Protein backbone atom coordinates (compact mmCIF):
# COMPACT_ATOMS: atom_id res chain seq x y z
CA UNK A 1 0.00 0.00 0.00
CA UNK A 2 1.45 3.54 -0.62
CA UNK A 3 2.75 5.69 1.96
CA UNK A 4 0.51 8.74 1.05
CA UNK A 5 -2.60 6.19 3.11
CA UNK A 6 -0.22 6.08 5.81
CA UNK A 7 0.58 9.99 6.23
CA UNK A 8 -3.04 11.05 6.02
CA UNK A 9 -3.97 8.13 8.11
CA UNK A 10 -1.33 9.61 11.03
CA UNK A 11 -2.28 13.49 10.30
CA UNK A 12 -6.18 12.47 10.70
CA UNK A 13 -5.54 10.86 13.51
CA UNK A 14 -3.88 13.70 14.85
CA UNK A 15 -6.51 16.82 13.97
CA UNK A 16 -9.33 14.35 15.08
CA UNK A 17 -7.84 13.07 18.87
CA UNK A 18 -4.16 14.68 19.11
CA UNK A 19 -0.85 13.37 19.18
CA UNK A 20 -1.04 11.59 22.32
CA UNK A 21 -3.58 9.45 20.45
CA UNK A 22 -1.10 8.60 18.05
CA UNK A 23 1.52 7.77 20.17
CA UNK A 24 -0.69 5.36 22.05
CA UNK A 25 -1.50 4.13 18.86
CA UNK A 26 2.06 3.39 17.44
CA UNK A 27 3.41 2.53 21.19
CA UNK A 28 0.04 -0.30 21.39
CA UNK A 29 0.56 -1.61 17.46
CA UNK A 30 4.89 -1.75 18.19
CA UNK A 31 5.19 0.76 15.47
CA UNK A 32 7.70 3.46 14.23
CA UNK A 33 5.20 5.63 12.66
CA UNK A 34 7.90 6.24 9.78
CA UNK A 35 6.47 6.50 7.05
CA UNK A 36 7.02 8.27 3.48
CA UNK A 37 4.67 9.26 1.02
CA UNK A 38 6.15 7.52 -1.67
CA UNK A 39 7.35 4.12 -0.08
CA UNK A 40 5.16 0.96 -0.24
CA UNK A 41 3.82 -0.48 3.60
CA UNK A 42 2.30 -3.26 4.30
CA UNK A 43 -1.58 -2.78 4.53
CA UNK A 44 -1.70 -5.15 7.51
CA UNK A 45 0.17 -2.37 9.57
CA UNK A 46 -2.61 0.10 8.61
CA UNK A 47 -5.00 -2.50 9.87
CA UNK A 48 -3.45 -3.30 13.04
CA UNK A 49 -3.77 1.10 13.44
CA UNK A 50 -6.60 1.25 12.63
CA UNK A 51 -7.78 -1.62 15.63
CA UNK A 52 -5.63 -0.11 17.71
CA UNK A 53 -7.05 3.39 17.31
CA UNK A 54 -10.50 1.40 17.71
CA UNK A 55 -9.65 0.18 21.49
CA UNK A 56 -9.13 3.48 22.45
CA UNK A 57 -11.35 5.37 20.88
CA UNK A 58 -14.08 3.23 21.78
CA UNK A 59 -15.08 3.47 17.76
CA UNK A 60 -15.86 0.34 16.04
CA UNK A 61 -13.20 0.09 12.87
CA UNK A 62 -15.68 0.37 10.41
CA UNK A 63 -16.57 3.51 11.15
CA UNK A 64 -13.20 4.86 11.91
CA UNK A 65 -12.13 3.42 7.97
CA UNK A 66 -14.95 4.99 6.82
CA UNK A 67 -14.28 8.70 8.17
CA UNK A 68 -10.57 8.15 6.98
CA UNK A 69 -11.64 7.44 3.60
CA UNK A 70 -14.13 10.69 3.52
CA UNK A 71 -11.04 12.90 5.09
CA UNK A 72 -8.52 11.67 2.94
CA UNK A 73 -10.58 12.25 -0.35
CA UNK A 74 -9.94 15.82 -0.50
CA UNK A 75 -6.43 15.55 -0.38
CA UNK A 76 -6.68 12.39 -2.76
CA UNK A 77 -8.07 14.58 -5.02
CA UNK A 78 -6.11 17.80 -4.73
CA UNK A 79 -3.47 15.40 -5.77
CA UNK A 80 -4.55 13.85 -9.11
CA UNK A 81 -3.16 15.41 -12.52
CA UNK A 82 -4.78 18.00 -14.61
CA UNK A 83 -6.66 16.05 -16.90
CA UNK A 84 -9.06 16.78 -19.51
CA UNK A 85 -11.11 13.33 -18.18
CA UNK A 86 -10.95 14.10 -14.65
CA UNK A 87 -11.61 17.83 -14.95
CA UNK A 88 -15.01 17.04 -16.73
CA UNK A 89 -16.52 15.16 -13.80
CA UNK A 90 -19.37 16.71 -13.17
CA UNK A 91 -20.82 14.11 -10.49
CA UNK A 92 -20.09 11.36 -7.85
CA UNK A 93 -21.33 8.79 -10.66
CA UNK A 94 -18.79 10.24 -13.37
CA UNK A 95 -15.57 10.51 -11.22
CA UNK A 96 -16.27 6.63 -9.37
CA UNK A 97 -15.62 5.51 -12.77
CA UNK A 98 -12.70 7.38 -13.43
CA UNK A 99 -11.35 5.42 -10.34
CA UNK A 100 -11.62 2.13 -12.37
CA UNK A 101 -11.18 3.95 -16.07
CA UNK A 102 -7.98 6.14 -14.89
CA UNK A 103 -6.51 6.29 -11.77
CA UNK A 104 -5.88 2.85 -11.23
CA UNK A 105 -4.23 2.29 -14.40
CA UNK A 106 -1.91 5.34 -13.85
CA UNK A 107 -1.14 3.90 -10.33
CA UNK A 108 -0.37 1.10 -12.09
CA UNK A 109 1.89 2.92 -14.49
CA UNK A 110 3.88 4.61 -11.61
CA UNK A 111 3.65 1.74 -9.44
CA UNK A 112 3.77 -1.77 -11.15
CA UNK A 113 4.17 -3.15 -8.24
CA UNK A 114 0.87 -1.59 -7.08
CA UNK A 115 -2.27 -3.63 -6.46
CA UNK A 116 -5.39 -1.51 -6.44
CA UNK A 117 -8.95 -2.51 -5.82
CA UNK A 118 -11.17 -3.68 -8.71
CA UNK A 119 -14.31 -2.28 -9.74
CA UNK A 120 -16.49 -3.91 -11.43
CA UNK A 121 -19.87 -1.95 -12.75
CA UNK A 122 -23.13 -3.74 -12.43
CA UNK A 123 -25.77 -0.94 -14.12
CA UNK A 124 -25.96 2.64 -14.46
CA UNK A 125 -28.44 5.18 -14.93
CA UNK A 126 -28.32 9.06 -14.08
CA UNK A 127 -29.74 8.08 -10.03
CA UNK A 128 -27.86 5.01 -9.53
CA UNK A 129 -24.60 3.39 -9.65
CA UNK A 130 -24.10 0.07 -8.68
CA UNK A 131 -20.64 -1.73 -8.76
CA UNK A 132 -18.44 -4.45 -6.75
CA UNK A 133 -15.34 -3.62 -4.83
CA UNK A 134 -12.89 -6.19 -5.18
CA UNK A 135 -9.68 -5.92 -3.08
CA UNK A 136 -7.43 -8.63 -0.70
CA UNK A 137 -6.88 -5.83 1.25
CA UNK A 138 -10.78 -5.95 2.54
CA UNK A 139 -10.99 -2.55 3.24
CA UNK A 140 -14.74 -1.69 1.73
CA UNK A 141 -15.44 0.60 4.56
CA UNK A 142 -12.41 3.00 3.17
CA UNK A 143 -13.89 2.92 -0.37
CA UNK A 144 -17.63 3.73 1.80
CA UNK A 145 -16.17 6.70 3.00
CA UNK A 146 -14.06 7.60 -0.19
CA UNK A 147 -17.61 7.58 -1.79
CA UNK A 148 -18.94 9.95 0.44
CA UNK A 149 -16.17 12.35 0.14
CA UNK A 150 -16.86 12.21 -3.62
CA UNK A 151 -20.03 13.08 -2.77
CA UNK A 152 -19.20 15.80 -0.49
CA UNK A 153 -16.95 17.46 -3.09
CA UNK A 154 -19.51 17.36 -5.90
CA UNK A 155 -22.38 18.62 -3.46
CA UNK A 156 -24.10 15.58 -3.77
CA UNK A 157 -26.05 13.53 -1.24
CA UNK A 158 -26.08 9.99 -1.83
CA UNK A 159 -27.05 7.10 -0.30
CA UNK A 160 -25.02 4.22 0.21
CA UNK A 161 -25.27 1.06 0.72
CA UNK A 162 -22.74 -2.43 0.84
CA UNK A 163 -23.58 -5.89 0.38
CA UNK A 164 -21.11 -8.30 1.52
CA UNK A 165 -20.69 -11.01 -1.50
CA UNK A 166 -18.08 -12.72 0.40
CA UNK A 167 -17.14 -13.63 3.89
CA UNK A 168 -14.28 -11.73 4.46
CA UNK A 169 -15.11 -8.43 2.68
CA UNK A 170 -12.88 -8.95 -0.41
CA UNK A 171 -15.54 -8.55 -2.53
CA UNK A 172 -18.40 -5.96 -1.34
CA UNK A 173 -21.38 -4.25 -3.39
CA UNK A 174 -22.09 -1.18 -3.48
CA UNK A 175 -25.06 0.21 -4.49
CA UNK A 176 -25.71 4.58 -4.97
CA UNK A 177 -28.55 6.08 -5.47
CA UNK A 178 -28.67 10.10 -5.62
CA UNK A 179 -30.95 11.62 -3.01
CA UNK A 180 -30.11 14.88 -3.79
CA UNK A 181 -27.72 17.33 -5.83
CA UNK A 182 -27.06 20.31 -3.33
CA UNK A 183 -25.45 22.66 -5.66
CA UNK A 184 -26.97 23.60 -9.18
């Protein structure tokens, strides 16, 4: 997994419940907490933060993955390259495939070693997307909140919902429907 999860991992962790937080966190999970934006991690480690950051936050880990994945959009986003495809988005619907359609074949052009989710579209129509996460990193509730940032960012609400299609979350569906388009 890249670094850049990592860093905006710690730095939410951080604004949200201070740096005390985060030292309980790396001191409970036996971690250095050195980590680079560029270098590749383990997504375990993440995991085991995440958990660890669950015990004393009294959160449950879903939850906490899916606020991570709505904070870290934003910067996600500030960080992709001018394109004429990505500048065009002009919804939620548009940009989630773009995920599939661009950015994970560029990630896999700067990264070959990278392994990025898989989504796989199921129907479409200008109200609802429906599509399957696949990923052996099982980390749906991430992509939930990644959603909702999209969302967020295009003034959109939309609801969401996930579908387990297997028992240990590698493969999730996700089904959006647009409630309501808050800005235009």
């Amino acid at each position: 997994m890249k670094g850049i999860i990592f860093t905006e991992f710690m730095d939410l962790v951080e604004d949200r419940f201070g740096l005390d937080v985060v030292d309980q966190i790396l001191d409970s999970a036996e971690d250095s907490g050195i980590y680079t934006t560029v270098g590749s991690y383990d997504h375990k480690q993440l995991v085991k933060l995440i958990i660890e950051l669950s015990k004393i936050t009294e959160l449950p880990a879903e939850t906490l993955q899916q606020v991570f994945g709505q904070s870290v959009f934003k910067n996600l986003y500030s960080t992709l390259p001018p394109s004429a495809s990505l500048s065009e988005c002009k919804n939620s619907f548009q940009f989630v495939r773009l995920v599939e359609d661009y950015i994970h074949i560029e990630v896999k052009k700067l990264y070959p070693e990278a392994n990025p989710p898989k989504f796989e579209f199921i129907s479409e129509s200008e109200s609802e997307l429906v599509f399957d996460y696949k990923s052996v990193r099982c980390m749906s509730h991430v992509c939930f909140g990644l959603v909702q940032g999209c969302a967020d960012h295009f003034g959109e609400v939309i609801d969401i919902s996930m579908s387990e299609q297997s028992k240990d979350n590698s493969h999730v569906r996700f089904q959006l429907s647009l409630v309501e388009k808050l800005n235009g």
